[in-house]
PDB file of C-alpha atoms and ligand atoms in Angstrom:
ATOM      1  CA  MET A 347       1.764  15.724 -15.402  1.00  0.00           C
ATOM      2  CA  ARG A 348       1.455  12.553 -13.306  1.00  0.00           C
ATOM      3  CA  ILE A 349       1.158  13.037  -9.540  1.00  0.00           C
ATOM      4  CA  ASP A 350       0.884  10.339  -6.817  1.00  0.00           C
ATOM      5  CA  LEU A 351       0.493  11.801  -3.313  1.00  0.00           C
ATOM      6  CA  HIS A 352       0.451   8.714  -1.039  1.00  0.00           C
ATOM      7  CA  THR A 353       3.199   6.044  -0.970  1.00  0.00           C
ATOM      8  CA  HIS A 354       5.006   3.942   1.638  1.00  0.00           C
ATOM      9  CA  SER A 355       8.670   2.897   1.736  1.00  0.00           C
ATOM     10  CA  ASP A 356      10.420   0.518   4.117  1.00  0.00           C
ATOM     11  CA  ALA A 357      10.804   3.506   6.451  1.00  0.00           C
ATOM     12  CA  SER A 358       7.333   2.237   7.480  1.00  0.00           C
ATOM     13  CA  ASP A 359       5.452  -0.767   6.077  1.00  0.00           C
ATOM     14  CA  GLY A 360       6.330  -0.655   2.363  1.00  0.00           C
ATOM     15  CA  THR A 361       8.984  -2.956   0.903  1.00  0.00           C
ATOM     16  CA  ASP A 362      11.107  -0.546  -1.208  1.00  0.00           C
ATOM     17  CA  SER A 363      13.793   1.611   0.332  1.00  0.00           C
ATOM     18  CA  PRO A 364      13.025   5.325  -0.099  1.00  0.00           C
ATOM     19  CA  ALA A 365      15.661   5.523  -2.873  1.00  0.00           C
ATOM     20  CA  GLU A 366      14.163   2.488  -4.659  1.00  0.00           C
ATOM     21  CA  LEU A 367      10.712   4.015  -4.350  1.00  0.00           C
ATOM     22  CA  ILE A 368      11.917   7.199  -6.058  1.00  0.00           C
ATOM     23  CA  ARG A 369      13.493   5.135  -8.871  1.00  0.00           C
ATOM     24  CA  ILE A 370      10.264   3.140  -9.309  1.00  0.00           C
ATOM     25  CA  ALA A 371       8.211   6.351  -9.324  1.00  0.00           C
ATOM     26  CA  ALA A 372      10.439   7.814 -12.048  1.00  0.00           C
ATOM     27  CA  ALA A 373      10.297   4.575 -14.081  1.00  0.00           C
ATOM     28  CA  ALA A 374       6.486   4.646 -13.798  1.00  0.00           C
ATOM     29  CA  GLY A 375       6.505   8.082 -15.431  1.00  0.00           C
ATOM     30  CA  LEU A 376       5.543  10.092 -12.345  1.00  0.00           C
ATOM     31  CA  ASP A 377       6.504  13.771 -12.288  1.00  0.00           C
ATOM     32  CA  VAL A 378       5.542  14.271  -8.628  1.00  0.00           C
ATOM     33  CA  VAL A 379       5.534  11.745  -5.787  1.00  0.00           C
ATOM     34  CA  ALA A 380       4.771  12.183  -2.101  1.00  0.00           C
ATOM     35  CA  LEU A 381       6.444   9.866   0.413  1.00  0.00           C
ATOM     36  CA  THR A 382       3.958   9.379   3.255  1.00  0.00           C
ATOM     37  CA  ASP A 383       5.219   6.706   5.621  1.00  0.00           C
ATOM     38  CA  HIS A 384       3.205   5.932   8.750  1.00  0.00           C
ATOM     39  CA  ASP A 385       4.089   8.122  11.761  1.00  0.00           C
ATOM     40  CA  THR A 386       7.621   8.923  10.624  1.00  0.00           C
ATOM     41  CA  THR A 387       9.696  11.276   8.500  1.00  0.00           C
ATOM     42  CA  GLY A 388      12.536   8.730   8.591  1.00  0.00           C
ATOM     43  CA  GLY A 389      12.571   8.134   4.819  1.00  0.00           C
ATOM     44  CA  TRP A 390      12.608  11.774   3.723  1.00  0.00           C
ATOM     45  CA  GLU A 391      16.364  12.323   3.542  1.00  0.00           C
ATOM     46  CA  GLU A 392      17.131   9.180   1.528  1.00  0.00           C
ATOM     47  CA  ALA A 393      14.266   9.948  -0.867  1.00  0.00           C
ATOM     48  CA  ALA A 394      15.473  13.534  -1.315  1.00  0.00           C
ATOM     49  CA  ASP A 395      19.030  12.357  -1.997  1.00  0.00           C
ATOM     50  CA  ALA A 396      17.777   9.924  -4.664  1.00  0.00           C
ATOM     51  CA  LEU A 397      15.578  12.474  -6.451  1.00  0.00           C
ATOM     52  CA  PRO A 398      16.473  12.645 -10.169  1.00  0.00           C
ATOM     53  CA  ALA A 399      16.547  15.951 -12.067  1.00  0.00           C
ATOM     54  CA  GLY A 400      13.070  16.830 -13.262  1.00  0.00           C
ATOM     55  CA  MET A 401      11.204  14.980 -10.530  1.00  0.00           C
ATOM     56  CA  THR A 402       9.382  16.620  -7.625  1.00  0.00           C
ATOM     57  CA  LEU A 403       9.191  15.191  -4.086  1.00  0.00           C
ATOM     58  CA  ILE A 404       6.490  16.183  -1.603  1.00  0.00           C
ATOM     59  CA  ARG A 405       7.517  15.186   1.905  1.00  0.00           C
ATOM     60  CA  GLY A 406       4.681  13.906   4.079  1.00  0.00           C
ATOM     61  CA  THR A 407       3.532  11.452   6.718  1.00  0.00           C
ATOM     62  CA  GLU A 408       0.398   9.347   7.185  1.00  0.00           C
ATOM     63  CA  PHE A 409      -0.601  10.123  10.790  1.00  0.00           C
ATOM     64  CA  SER A 410      -2.405   7.452  12.837  1.00  0.00           C
ATOM     65  CA  THR A 411      -5.428   9.258  14.198  1.00  0.00           C
ATOM     66  CA  GLY A 412      -8.837   8.299  15.465  1.00  0.00           C
ATOM     67  CA  ILE A 413     -12.283   9.474  16.442  1.00  0.00           C
ATOM     68  CA  LEU A 414     -13.949   8.557  19.720  1.00  0.00           C
ATOM     69  CA  THR A 415     -17.557   7.565  19.044  1.00  0.00           C
ATOM     70  CA  PRO A 416     -20.378   8.493  21.476  1.00  0.00           C
ATOM     71  CA  SER A 417     -20.296   4.880  22.722  1.00  0.00           C
ATOM     72  CA  GLY A 418     -16.619   5.286  23.669  1.00  0.00           C
ATOM     73  CA  HIS A 419     -15.313   3.231  20.752  1.00  0.00           C
ATOM     74  CA  ARG A 420     -12.143   4.516  19.031  1.00  0.00           C
ATOM     75  CA  VAL A 421     -12.291   4.333  15.229  1.00  0.00           C
ATOM     76  CA  SER A 422      -9.054   4.642  13.269  1.00  0.00           C
ATOM     77  CA  VAL A 423      -8.702   7.404  10.664  1.00  0.00           C
ATOM     78  CA  HIS A 424      -5.558   7.943   8.586  1.00  0.00           C
ATOM     79  CA  LEU A 425      -4.602  11.581   8.094  1.00  0.00           C
ATOM     80  CA  LEU A 426      -2.040  12.592   5.473  1.00  0.00           C
ATOM     81  CA  GLY A 427       0.087  15.575   6.460  1.00  0.00           C
ATOM     82  CA  TYR A 428       2.215  17.282   3.807  1.00  0.00           C
ATOM     83  CA  LEU A 429       5.050  19.809   3.913  1.00  0.00           C
ATOM     84  CA  PHE A 430       4.952  20.351   7.697  1.00  0.00           C
ATOM     85  CA  ASP A 431       8.055  21.277   9.690  1.00  0.00           C
ATOM     86  CA  PRO A 432       9.508  17.907  10.815  1.00  0.00           C
ATOM     87  CA  LEU A 433      11.189  19.590  13.801  1.00  0.00           C
ATOM     88  CA  ASP A 434       7.912  20.909  15.205  1.00  0.00           C
ATOM     89  CA  ALA A 435       7.922  19.735  18.837  1.00  0.00           C
ATOM     90  CA  GLU A 436       4.351  18.462  18.831  1.00  0.00           C
ATOM     91  CA  VAL A 437       4.915  16.462  15.626  1.00  0.00           C
ATOM     92  CA  VAL A 438       8.167  14.995  16.980  1.00  0.00           C
ATOM     93  CA  LEU A 439       6.410  13.905  20.187  1.00  0.00           C
ATOM     94  CA  ASP A 440       3.442  12.496  18.250  1.00  0.00           C
ATOM     95  CA  HIS A 441       5.720  10.374  16.064  1.00  0.00           C
ATOM     96  CA  GLN A 442       7.706   9.193  19.096  1.00  0.00           C
ATOM     97  CA  ARG A 443       4.521   8.206  20.913  1.00  0.00           C
ATOM     98  CA  LEU A 444       3.063   6.327  17.925  1.00  0.00           C
ATOM     99  CA  ILE A 445       6.343   4.511  17.237  1.00  0.00           C
ATOM    100  CA  ALA A 446       6.392   3.244  20.851  1.00  0.00           C
ATOM    101  CA  GLU A 447       2.688   2.415  20.648  1.00  0.00           C
ATOM    102  CA  ARG A 448       3.187   0.476  17.385  1.00  0.00           C
ATOM    103  CA  LEU A 449       6.028  -1.565  18.912  1.00  0.00           C
ATOM    104  CA  HIS A 450       4.024  -2.400  22.038  1.00  0.00           C
ATOM    105  CA  ARG A 451       0.888  -3.299  20.085  1.00  0.00           C
ATOM    106  CA  GLY A 452       2.728  -5.252  17.361  1.00  0.00           C
ATOM    107  CA  LEU A 453       4.470  -7.392  19.958  1.00  0.00           C
ATOM    108  CA  ALA A 454       1.151  -7.938  21.757  1.00  0.00           C
ATOM    109  CA  ILE A 455      -0.362  -9.297  18.513  1.00  0.00           C
ATOM    110  CA  VAL A 456       2.663 -11.585  17.996  1.00  0.00           C
ATOM    111  CA  ASP A 457       2.383 -12.854  21.585  1.00  0.00           C
ATOM    112  CA  LEU A 458      -1.311 -13.706  21.080  1.00  0.00           C
ATOM    113  CA  MET A 459      -0.480 -15.611  17.899  1.00  0.00           C
ATOM    114  CA  ALA A 460       2.518 -17.426  19.406  1.00  0.00           C
ATOM    115  CA  ALA A 461       0.452 -18.423  22.462  1.00  0.00           C
ATOM    116  CA  ASP A 462      -2.055 -19.952  20.052  1.00  0.00           C
ATOM    117  CA  GLY A 463       0.646 -22.063  18.393  1.00  0.00           C
ATOM    118  CA  ILE A 464       1.220 -19.901  15.306  1.00  0.00           C
ATOM    119  CA  PRO A 465       4.952 -20.286  14.581  1.00  0.00           C
ATOM    120  CA  ILE A 466       6.157 -16.677  14.489  1.00  0.00           C
ATOM    121  CA  THR A 467       8.383 -14.807  16.931  1.00  0.00           C
ATOM    122  CA  ARG A 468       8.879 -11.244  18.109  1.00  0.00           C
ATOM    123  CA  ASP A 469      12.405 -11.259  16.652  1.00  0.00           C
ATOM    124  CA  GLN A 470      11.189 -12.233  13.178  1.00  0.00           C
ATOM    125  CA  VAL A 471       8.672  -9.402  13.125  1.00  0.00           C
ATOM    126  CA  LEU A 472      11.245  -6.912  14.410  1.00  0.00           C
ATOM    127  CA  ALA A 473      13.630  -8.104  11.670  1.00  0.00           C
ATOM    128  CA  PHE A 474      10.983  -7.405   8.996  1.00  0.00           C
ATOM    129  CA  ALA A 475      10.371  -3.965  10.502  1.00  0.00           C
ATOM    130  CA  ALA A 476      14.149  -3.360  10.538  1.00  0.00           C
ATOM    131  CA  GLY A 477      13.899  -0.296  12.740  1.00  0.00           C
ATOM    132  CA  ALA A 478      10.810   1.170  11.075  1.00  0.00           C
ATOM    133  CA  PRO A 479       7.606   1.837  13.022  1.00  0.00           C
ATOM    134  CA  VAL A 480       6.018  -1.622  13.384  1.00  0.00           C
ATOM    135  CA  GLY A 481       2.891  -2.233  11.304  1.00  0.00           C
ATOM    136  CA  ARG A 482       0.645  -5.225  10.768  1.00  0.00           C
ATOM    137  CA  PRO A 483       2.188  -5.849   7.306  1.00  0.00           C
ATOM    138  CA  HIS A 484       5.466  -6.731   9.107  1.00  0.00           C
ATOM    139  CA  ILE A 485       3.563  -9.401  11.040  1.00  0.00           C
ATOM    140  CA  GLY A 486       1.974 -10.440   7.732  1.00  0.00           C
ATOM    141  CA  ARG A 487       5.411 -11.009   6.233  1.00  0.00           C
ATOM    142  CA  ALA A 488       6.397 -13.179   9.202  1.00  0.00           C
ATOM    143  CA  LEU A 489       3.213 -15.223   8.657  1.00  0.00           C
ATOM    144  CA  VAL A 490       4.141 -15.637   4.960  1.00  0.00           C
ATOM    145  CA  ALA A 491       7.730 -16.621   5.844  1.00  0.00           C
ATOM    146  CA  ALA A 492       6.393 -19.201   8.320  1.00  0.00           C
ATOM    147  CA  GLY A 493       4.181 -20.685   5.594  1.00  0.00           C
ATOM    148  CA  VAL A 494       1.007 -19.883   7.539  1.00  0.00           C
ATOM    149  CA  VAL A 495      -0.400 -17.874   4.599  1.00  0.00           C
ATOM    150  CA  SER A 496       0.780 -17.265   1.041  1.00  0.00           C
ATOM    151  CA  SER A 497       0.490 -13.457   0.930  1.00  0.00           C
ATOM    152  CA  VAL A 498       0.300 -10.416   3.193  1.00  0.00           C
ATOM    153  CA  ASN A 499      -3.199  -9.845   1.831  1.00  0.00           C
ATOM    154  CA  GLU A 500      -4.215 -13.341   2.955  1.00  0.00           C
ATOM    155  CA  ALA A 501      -2.624 -12.630   6.345  1.00  0.00           C
ATOM    156  CA  PHE A 502      -4.934  -9.620   6.682  1.00  0.00           C
ATOM    157  CA  GLU A 503      -7.977 -11.669   5.687  1.00  0.00           C
ATOM    158  CA  HIS A 504      -7.409 -14.455   8.191  1.00  0.00           C
ATOM    159  CA  TYR A 505      -5.192 -13.130  10.998  1.00  0.00           C
ATOM    160  CA  LEU A 506      -4.682  -9.363  11.044  1.00  0.00           C
ATOM    161  CA  ALA A 507      -8.084  -7.763  10.413  1.00  0.00           C
ATOM    162  CA  GLY A 508      -9.829  -5.752  13.120  1.00  0.00           C
ATOM    163  CA  SER A 509     -12.339  -8.602  13.403  1.00  0.00           C
ATOM    164  CA  SER A 510      -9.602 -11.168  14.102  1.00  0.00           C
ATOM    165  CA  GLY A 511      -9.226 -12.660  17.565  1.00  0.00           C
ATOM    166  CA  TYR A 512      -5.565 -11.640  17.446  1.00  0.00           C
ATOM    167  CA  TYR A 513      -6.275  -7.963  16.817  1.00  0.00           C
ATOM    168  CA  VAL A 514      -4.935  -5.463  19.318  1.00  0.00           C
ATOM    169  CA  PRO A 515      -5.772  -1.783  18.727  1.00  0.00           C
ATOM    170  CA  LYS A 516      -3.215   0.972  19.100  1.00  0.00           C
ATOM    171  CA  VAL A 517      -3.993   4.266  20.814  1.00  0.00           C
ATOM    172  CA  ASP A 518      -4.212   6.758  17.969  1.00  0.00           C
ATOM    173  CA  THR A 519      -3.990  10.543  18.194  1.00  0.00           C
ATOM    174  CA  ASP A 520      -7.285  12.444  18.239  1.00  0.00           C
ATOM    175  CA  LEU A 521      -8.153  13.399  14.657  1.00  0.00           C
ATOM    176  CA  THR A 522      -9.046  17.026  15.363  1.00  0.00           C
ATOM    177  CA  ALA A 523      -5.878  17.480  17.458  1.00  0.00           C
ATOM    178  CA  ALA A 524      -3.830  16.085  14.562  1.00  0.00           C
ATOM    179  CA  ILE A 525      -5.446  18.464  12.048  1.00  0.00           C
ATOM    180  CA  ARG A 526      -4.523  21.393  14.327  1.00  0.00           C
ATOM    181  CA  MET A 527      -1.023  20.002  14.908  1.00  0.00           C
ATOM    182  CA  ILE A 528      -0.267  19.685  11.181  1.00  0.00           C
ATOM    183  CA  ALA A 529      -1.588  23.202  10.502  1.00  0.00           C
ATOM    184  CA  ALA A 530       0.465  24.632  13.382  1.00  0.00           C
ATOM    185  CA  ALA A 531       3.566  22.994  11.872  1.00  0.00           C
ATOM    186  CA  GLY A 532       2.883  24.735   8.558  1.00  0.00           C
ATOM    187  CA  GLY A 533       1.547  21.613   6.877  1.00  0.00           C
ATOM    188  CA  VAL A 534      -1.500  20.648   4.862  1.00  0.00           C
ATOM    189  CA  SER A 535      -3.861  17.869   6.023  1.00  0.00           C
ATOM    190  CA  VAL A 536      -5.780  15.464   3.792  1.00  0.00           C
ATOM    191  CA  VAL A 537      -7.990  12.718   5.190  1.00  0.00           C
ATOM    192  CA  ALA A 538      -6.893   9.391   3.643  1.00  0.00           C
ATOM    193  CA  HIS A 539      -9.184   6.693   2.159  1.00  0.00           C
ATOM    194  CA  SER A 540     -12.221   7.950   4.100  1.00  0.00           C
ATOM    195  CA  ARG A 541     -14.534   5.434   2.408  1.00  0.00           C
ATOM    196  CA  SER A 542     -12.446   2.351   3.170  1.00  0.00           C
ATOM    197  CA  ARG A 543     -12.684   0.110   6.193  1.00  0.00           C
ATOM    198  CA  SER A 544     -14.005   1.457   9.477  1.00  0.00           C
ATOM    199  CA  ALA A 545     -13.361   5.129   8.710  1.00  0.00           C
ATOM    200  CA  ALA A 546     -16.472   5.332   6.526  1.00  0.00           C
ATOM    201  CA  ARG A 547     -18.663   4.811   9.600  1.00  0.00           C
ATOM    202  CA  VAL A 548     -17.383   7.891  11.404  1.00  0.00           C
ATOM    203  CA  LEU A 549     -16.494  10.201   8.504  1.00  0.00           C
ATOM    204  CA  THR A 550     -20.030  11.176   7.575  1.00  0.00           C
ATOM    205  CA  VAL A 551     -20.580  14.205   5.373  1.00  0.00           C
ATOM    206  CA  ASP A 552     -21.560  16.221   8.483  1.00  0.00           C
ATOM    207  CA  ARG A 553     -18.350  15.165  10.210  1.00  0.00           C
ATOM    208  CA  LEU A 554     -16.256  16.076   7.161  1.00  0.00           C
ATOM    209  CA  ALA A 555     -17.921  19.522   7.194  1.00  0.00           C
ATOM    210  CA  GLU A 556     -16.966  19.947  10.881  1.00  0.00           C
ATOM    211  CA  LEU A 557     -13.396  18.906  10.094  1.00  0.00           C
ATOM    212  CA  ALA A 558     -13.243  21.409   7.226  1.00  0.00           C
ATOM    213  CA  ASP A 559     -14.281  24.132   9.711  1.00  0.00           C
ATOM    214  CA  LEU A 560     -11.484  22.970  12.033  1.00  0.00           C
ATOM    215  CA  GLY A 561      -8.898  23.364   9.269  1.00  0.00           C
ATOM    216  CA  LEU A 562      -8.867  20.119   7.279  1.00  0.00           C
ATOM    217  CA  ASP A 563      -7.463  20.989   3.844  1.00  0.00           C
ATOM    218  CA  GLY A 564      -8.397  18.064   1.634  1.00  0.00           C
ATOM    219  CA  ILE A 565      -9.969  14.673   0.974  1.00  0.00           C
ATOM    220  CA  GLU A 566      -8.364  11.710  -0.787  1.00  0.00           C
ATOM    221  CA  VAL A 567     -11.039  11.059  -3.403  1.00  0.00           C
ATOM    222  CA  ASP A 568      -9.377   8.555  -5.742  1.00  0.00           C
ATOM    223  CA  HIS A 569      -7.937   5.630  -3.778  1.00  0.00           C
ATOM    224  CA  PRO A 570      -7.770   1.919  -4.694  1.00  0.00           C
ATOM    225  CA  ASP A 571     -10.209   1.054  -1.872  1.00  0.00           C
ATOM    226  CA  HIS A 572     -12.862   3.514  -3.101  1.00  0.00           C
ATOM    227  CA  SER A 573     -15.780   2.417  -5.293  1.00  0.00           C
ATOM    228  CA  ALA A 574     -16.899   4.547  -8.237  1.00  0.00           C
ATOM    229  CA  SER A 575     -19.877   5.781  -6.204  1.00  0.00           C
ATOM    230  CA  ALA A 576     -17.662   6.685  -3.216  1.00  0.00           C
ATOM    231  CA  ARG A 577     -15.411   8.722  -5.519  1.00  0.00           C
ATOM    232  CA  MET A 578     -18.404  10.579  -6.946  1.00  0.00           C
ATOM    233  CA  GLU A 579     -19.747  11.281  -3.474  1.00  0.00           C
ATOM    234  CA  LEU A 580     -16.383  12.512  -2.122  1.00  0.00           C
ATOM    235  CA  ALA A 581     -15.691  14.709  -5.154  1.00  0.00           C
ATOM    236  CA  GLY A 582     -19.046  16.399  -4.538  1.00  0.00           C
ATOM    237  CA  VAL A 583     -18.347  16.769  -0.807  1.00  0.00           C
ATOM    238  CA  ALA A 584     -14.932  18.306  -1.522  1.00  0.00           C
ATOM    239  CA  ASP A 585     -16.444  20.787  -3.963  1.00  0.00           C
ATOM    240  CA  ASP A 586     -19.226  21.739  -1.514  1.00  0.00           C
ATOM    241  CA  LEU A 587     -16.754  22.240   1.351  1.00  0.00           C
ATOM    242  CA  GLY A 588     -13.980  23.893  -0.657  1.00  0.00           C
ATOM    243  CA  LEU A 589     -11.552  21.059   0.088  1.00  0.00           C
ATOM    244  CA  ILE A 590      -8.638  19.929  -2.076  1.00  0.00           C
ATOM    245  CA  ARG A 591      -9.283  16.634  -3.927  1.00  0.00           C
ATOM    246  CA  THR A 592      -6.403  14.184  -4.176  1.00  0.00           C
ATOM    247  CA  GLY A 593      -5.892  10.830  -5.853  1.00  0.00           C
ATOM    248  CA  SER A 594      -3.171   8.381  -4.827  1.00  0.00           C
ATOM    249  CA  SER A 595      -2.095   4.755  -5.083  1.00  0.00           C
ATOM    250  CA  ASP A 596      -1.185   4.161  -1.400  1.00  0.00           C
ATOM    251  CA  TYR A 597       1.650   2.067  -2.844  1.00  0.00           C
ATOM    252  CA  HIS A 598       3.274  -0.373  -0.352  1.00  0.00           C
ATOM    253  CA  GLY A 599       5.776  -2.229  -2.610  1.00  0.00           C
ATOM    254  CA  THR A 600       5.123  -5.986  -2.661  1.00  0.00           C
ATOM    255  CA  ASN A 601       3.019  -5.855   0.531  1.00  0.00           C
ATOM    256  CA  LYS A 602       0.090  -4.865  -1.685  1.00  0.00           C
ATOM    257  CA  THR A 603      -0.667  -5.487  -5.357  1.00  0.00           C
ATOM    258  CA  ILE A 604      -1.384  -1.860  -6.291  1.00  0.00           C
ATOM    259  CA  ARG A 605       1.197  -0.190  -8.568  1.00  0.00           C
ATOM    260  CA  ILE A 606       2.699   3.212  -7.946  1.00  0.00           C
ATOM    261  CA  GLY A 607       0.893   5.869  -9.995  1.00  0.00           C
ATOM    262  CA  ALA A 608      -2.238   3.702 -10.337  1.00  0.00           C
ATOM    263  CA  GLU A 609      -4.261   6.651  -8.978  1.00  0.00           C
ATOM    264  CA  THR A 610      -3.261  10.273  -9.510  1.00  0.00           C
ATOM    265  CA  THR A 611      -3.983  13.861  -8.426  1.00  0.00           C
ATOM    266  CA  ALA A 612      -4.889  16.712 -10.804  1.00  0.00           C
ATOM    267  CA  PRO A 613      -2.176  19.417 -11.136  1.00  0.00           C
ATOM    268  CA  ASP A 614      -4.525  22.251 -10.080  1.00  0.00           C
ATOM    269  CA  GLN A 615      -5.320  20.400  -6.843  1.00  0.00           C
ATOM    270  CA  LEU A 616      -1.618  19.896  -6.081  1.00  0.00           C
ATOM    271  CA  ALA A 617      -0.988  23.581  -6.801  1.00  0.00           C
ATOM    272  CA  GLN A 618      -3.593  24.486  -4.138  1.00  0.00           C
ATOM    273  CA  LEU A 619      -1.991  22.075  -1.674  1.00  0.00           C
ATOM    274  CA  VAL A 620       1.480  23.540  -2.209  1.00  0.00           C
ATOM    275  CA  ASP A 621       0.075  27.081  -1.961  1.00  0.00           C
ATOM    276  CA  ARG A 622      -1.303  26.405   1.515  1.00  0.00           C
ATOM    277  CA  ALA A 623       1.918  24.943   2.949  1.00  0.00           C
ATOM    278  CA  THR A 624       4.344  27.077   4.944  1.00  0.00           C
ATOM    279  CA  GLY A 625       6.379  24.401   6.741  1.00  0.00           C
ATOM    280  CA  ILE A 626       8.983  23.166   4.252  1.00  0.00           C
ATOM    281  CA  PRO A 627       9.436  23.532   0.498  1.00  0.00           C
ATOM    282  CA  VAL A 628       8.615  21.121  -2.275  1.00  0.00           C
ATOM    283  CA  LEU A 629      11.850  19.534  -3.557  1.00  0.00           C
ATOM    284  CA  GLY A 630      12.633  19.551  -7.263  1.00  0.00           C
ATOM    285  CA  PRO A 631      11.224  21.632 -10.111  1.00  0.00           C
ATOM    286  CA  SER A 632       8.264  23.199  -8.299  1.00  0.00           C
ATOM    287  CA  GLY A 633       7.899  25.538 -11.269  1.00  0.00           C
ATOM    288  CA  ILE A 634       5.823  22.835 -12.932  1.00  0.00           C
ATOM    289  CA  LEU A 635       3.166  23.500 -10.303  1.00  0.00           C
ATOM    290  CA  GLY A 636       2.409  26.850 -11.985  1.00  0.00           C
TER     291      GLY A 636
HETATM  292  P1  AMP B1692      -1.334  -0.866  11.092  1.00  0.00           P
HETATM  293  O1  AMP B1692      -0.799   0.455  10.676  1.00  0.00           O
HETATM  294  O2  AMP B1692      -0.340  -1.676  11.841  1.00  0.00           O
HETATM  295  O3  AMP B1692      -2.668  -0.804  11.804  1.00  0.00           O
HETATM  296  O4  AMP B1692      -1.608  -1.681   9.755  1.00  0.00           O
HETATM  297  C1  AMP B1692      -2.393  -1.098   8.763  1.00  0.00           C
HETATM  298  C2  AMP B1692      -1.632  -1.097   7.454  1.00  0.00           C
HETATM  299  O5  AMP B1692      -1.811  -2.358   6.839  1.00  0.00           O
HETATM  300  C3  AMP B1692      -2.150  -0.054   6.485  1.00  0.00           C
HETATM  301  O6  AMP B1692      -1.087   0.772   6.062  1.00  0.00           O
HETATM  302  C4  AMP B1692      -2.625  -0.790   5.303  1.00  0.00           C
HETATM  303  O7  AMP B1692      -2.147  -0.227   4.107  1.00  0.00           O
HETATM  304  C5  AMP B1692      -2.062  -2.172   5.454  1.00  0.00           C
HETATM  305  N1  AMP B1692      -3.064  -3.133   5.012  1.00  0.00           N
HETATM  306  C6  AMP B1692      -4.371  -3.157   5.335  1.00  0.00           C
HETATM  307  N2  AMP B1692      -4.995  -4.175   4.712  1.00  0.00           N
HETATM  308  C7  AMP B1692      -4.046  -4.799   3.958  1.00  0.00           C
HETATM  309  C8  AMP B1692      -4.060  -5.913   3.082  1.00  0.00           C
HETATM  310  N3  AMP B1692      -5.182  -6.596   2.836  1.00  0.00           N
HETATM  311  N4  AMP B1692      -2.894  -6.263   2.484  1.00  0.00           N
HETATM  312  C9  AMP B1692      -1.769  -5.583   2.731  1.00  0.00           C
HETATM  313  N5  AMP B1692      -1.689  -4.515   3.552  1.00  0.00           N
HETATM  314  C10 AMP B1692      -2.818  -4.124   4.163  1.00  0.00           C
HETATM  315 ZN1   ZN B1693       0.634   0.961   5.498  1.00  0.00          ZN
HETATM  316 FE1   FE B1694      -3.804   4.363   5.360  1.00  0.00          FE
HETATM  317 FE1   FE B1695      -1.153   4.529   3.414  1.00  0.00          FE
END
């Protein structure tokens, strides 16, 4: 059984519609796919409607969260939430706040670039977002369209990284508050790509142990950004702390080069995840989860 628990559609910063993503997942031979757009459940209905017989859909979101360091620095951490009640008031307010925050911050980045003579406009970026929560990949696509760079990846290297002069942070939700929020909405929380980018600095083994005590359910162990040694370390941490281990592609359509299903989750780990959820059901033949 092939299971990919982290993908993005154009309901956030991927390039496939939710229905296209489901078709691509089926064509790639996946039995189970989770749709986990950033800070929105907006793609869930279309994905559910496109689900072919025999395929299972796990509805989720990648929540924008962060940790405040002792020096007062906010470090971004992505938290996957699965099978939570999408009508939970706290979740609805969190998504609304982040969507407004993403718009404000995306436009601020565009304004900095435009003021520096980079030929992109607010309208172009909003057209690439097409109503979805604005993400830096939408700005990356505007930079590609303007001929400033040749790929979204190159846009990140030269213009969109946290170290770039054009970077504007967004105000993320506190990580521990988000873990509690997802649990209260009947969902299951899994910390995403904890050994990629800045997150590695704040997600020490001690911190992961604290988060497990606070109700964190799992760790994304296999992720394209993780080295072989990071995967070994995280698998050991998950075992020590009794956390679910997941593996996922973090597919973003053509915004990234990774293919859907390039990283997968073991069936017994998914069964544990589904067991813990009380918010909403898995869609499709959940019998295959044993
Ligand atoms: P944001 O959510 O606006 O802060 O943008 C972060 C998003 O950009 C994440 O979902 C990443 O998957 C994506 N991203 C980060 N680095 C790259 C890259 N090099 N190429 C394409 N997408 C990236
Ligand atoms: Zn993304
Ligand atoms: Fe992420
Ligand atoms: Fe992601």
